[in-house]
mmCIF file of C-alpha atoms in Angstrom:
data_model
loop_
_atom_site.group_PDB
_atom_site.id
_atom_site.type_symbol
_atom_site.label_atom_id
_atom_site.label_comp_id
_atom_site.label_asym_id
_atom_site.label_seq_id
_atom_site.Cartn_x
_atom_site.Cartn_y
_atom_site.Cartn_z
ATOM 1 C CA MET J 44 32.703 -6.929 57.464
ATOM 2 C CA GLU J 45 31.387 -3.570 56.368
ATOM 3 C CA ASN J 46 33.770 -3.592 53.387
ATOM 4 C CA VAL J 47 32.360 -6.948 52.210
ATOM 5 C CA MET J 48 28.793 -5.594 52.449
ATOM 6 C CA ASN J 49 29.731 -2.542 50.369
ATOM 7 C CA ARG J 50 31.299 -4.748 47.699
ATOM 8 C CA ARG J 51 28.153 -6.883 47.485
ATOM 9 C CA LYS J 52 25.992 -3.776 47.107
ATOM 10 C CA GLY J 53 28.336 -2.495 44.400
ATOM 11 C CA LYS J 54 28.173 -5.801 42.533
ATOM 12 C CA ARG J 55 24.368 -5.882 42.755
ATOM 13 C CA LYS J 56 24.196 -2.333 41.448
ATOM 14 C CA MET J 57 26.464 -3.239 38.495
ATOM 15 C CA VAL J 58 24.365 -6.343 37.705
ATOM 16 C CA VAL J 59 21.143 -4.301 37.746
ATOM 17 C CA ILE J 60 22.693 -1.618 35.515
ATOM 18 C CA GLY J 61 23.996 -4.321 33.160
ATOM 19 C CA ILE J 62 20.552 -5.925 32.888
ATOM 20 C CA ILE J 63 18.928 -2.547 32.197
ATOM 21 C CA VAL J 64 21.491 -1.770 29.478
ATOM 22 C CA LEU J 65 21.000 -5.217 27.928
ATOM 23 C CA ILE J 66 17.204 -4.769 27.868
ATOM 24 C CA PHE J 67 17.648 -1.346 26.250
ATOM 25 C CA ILE J 68 19.935 -2.763 23.546
ATOM 26 C CA VAL J 69 17.514 -5.621 22.812
ATOM 27 C CA LEU J 70 14.598 -3.168 22.543
ATOM 28 C CA VAL J 71 16.515 -0.910 20.171
ATOM 29 C CA ILE J 72 17.428 -3.861 17.944
ATOM 30 C CA PHE J 73 13.832 -5.147 18.012
ATOM 31 C CA LEU J 74 12.426 -1.735 17.066
ATOM 32 C CA LYS J 75 14.977 -1.346 14.275
ATOM 33 C CA MET J 76 14.075 -4.773 12.909
ATOM 34 C CA LYS J 77 10.350 -4.111 13.108
ATOM 35 C CA TYR J 78 10.164 -0.514 11.937
ATOM 36 C CA GLY J 79 13.605 0.332 10.591
ATOM 37 C CA THR J 80 15.652 -0.538 7.557
ATOM 38 C CA TYR J 81 14.869 -4.235 7.769
ATOM 39 C CA GLY J 82 11.312 -3.859 9.027
ATOM 40 C CA LEU J 83 8.620 -6.451 8.537
ATOM 41 C CA HIS J 84 6.752 -4.275 6.028
ATOM 42 C CA ASP J 85 9.878 -3.802 3.907
ATOM 43 C CA PHE J 86 10.682 -7.513 4.107
ATOM 44 C CA ASN J 87 7.185 -8.577 3.040
ATOM 45 C CA TYR J 88 7.084 -5.997 0.229
ATOM 46 C CA PHE J 89 10.465 -7.160 -1.049
ATOM 47 C CA PHE J 90 9.440 -10.823 -1.279
ATOM 48 C CA ARG J 91 6.029 -10.093 -2.804
ATOM 49 C CA GLN J 92 7.527 -8.556 -5.929
ATOM 50 C CA SER J 93 6.899 -10.497 -9.114
ATOM 51 C CA LYS J 94 9.559 -11.423 -11.641
ATOM 52 C CA GLN J 95 8.246 -8.771 -14.027
ATOM 53 C CA GLU J 96 8.403 -6.031 -11.371
ATOM 54 C CA ILE J 97 12.014 -6.896 -10.537
ATOM 55 C CA LEU J 98 13.055 -6.976 -14.188
ATOM 56 C CA GLU J 99 11.408 -3.576 -14.764
ATOM 57 C CA LYS J 100 13.011 -2.115 -11.629
ATOM 58 C CA ASP J 101 16.551 -3.552 -11.974
ATOM 59 C CA GLY J 102 16.862 -3.570 -15.757
ATOM 60 C CA GLU J 103 18.721 -6.150 -17.816
ATOM 61 C CA PRO J 104 20.167 -9.044 -15.760
ATOM 62 C CA VAL J 105 23.796 -10.147 -16.044
ATOM 63 C CA ASN J 106 22.790 -13.811 -16.246
ATOM 64 C CA ARG J 107 19.503 -15.670 -16.566
ATOM 65 C CA GLU J 108 19.504 -19.439 -16.058
ATOM 66 C CA LYS J 109 16.596 -21.900 -16.261
ATOM 67 C CA LEU J 110 17.081 -24.504 -13.522
ATOM 68 C CA TYR J 111 14.247 -27.033 -13.735
ATOM 69 C CA GLY J 112 10.515 -26.908 -14.382
ATOM 70 C CA ASN J 113 9.435 -23.335 -13.759
ATOM 71 C CA CYS J 114 12.437 -22.499 -11.525
ATOM 72 C CA GLU J 115 14.826 -19.792 -12.740
ATOM 73 C CA ASP J 116 17.906 -17.927 -11.447
ATOM 74 C CA ILE J 117 18.243 -14.267 -12.406
ATOM 75 C CA LYS J 118 21.518 -12.582 -11.492
ATOM 76 C CA PHE J 119 22.284 -8.885 -11.441
ATOM 77 C CA GLU J 120 25.633 -7.344 -10.436
ATOM 78 C CA ASP J 121 25.051 -7.356 -6.684
ATOM 79 C CA ILE J 122 21.966 -9.539 -6.160
ATOM 80 C CA GLU J 123 20.817 -12.993 -7.257
ATOM 81 C CA TYR J 124 17.156 -14.046 -7.306
ATOM 82 C CA THR J 125 15.731 -17.554 -7.526
ATOM 83 C CA PHE J 126 12.175 -17.698 -8.818
ATOM 84 C CA ILE J 127 9.652 -20.494 -8.753
ATOM 85 C CA GLY J 128 6.973 -19.515 -11.185
ATOM 86 C CA ASN J 129 6.425 -15.765 -11.116
ATOM 87 C CA TYR J 130 7.499 -15.086 -7.512
ATOM 88 C CA MET J 131 10.871 -15.271 -5.834
ATOM 89 C CA GLU J 132 11.844 -18.157 -3.622
ATOM 90 C CA SER J 133 15.193 -16.833 -2.383
ATOM 91 C CA VAL J 134 17.562 -13.896 -2.707
ATOM 92 C CA ARG J 135 21.328 -13.717 -2.326
ATOM 93 C CA ILE J 136 22.829 -10.257 -1.889
ATOM 94 C CA THR J 137 26.533 -10.172 -2.739
ATOM 95 C CA ASP J 138 27.206 -6.447 -2.280
ATOM 96 C CA PRO J 139 27.415 -5.198 1.305
#
C-alpha cells in the first residue's frame, strides 16, 4: 500500500514539473515572437514598407509582373512580393 502511495506522489510530481516546463516553453516562445526576431514591431514595419522603399532597398527585381488593375508581383531571388497599389498585400519567402 505504501508503495502505491509513493508512486502516485511521484507521478503527481512529474505532472507538476511537466506543466511548469510547458509553461516556461510557451512563455519563451511568446516573448521571442513579441520582442525577438519575429516581433510585432518588426512585422508591422515590414508590411508598412511601400513599393518604392522595397525597390530602393532590394535593388533590381528578377521579375516584375502586372496581374490585374493595380496589382503587381515583384520577385527577387529569395523573396516574392504582391502589391495592391503602393503597399504590399502578401510576401512569399523562398530562402530559409
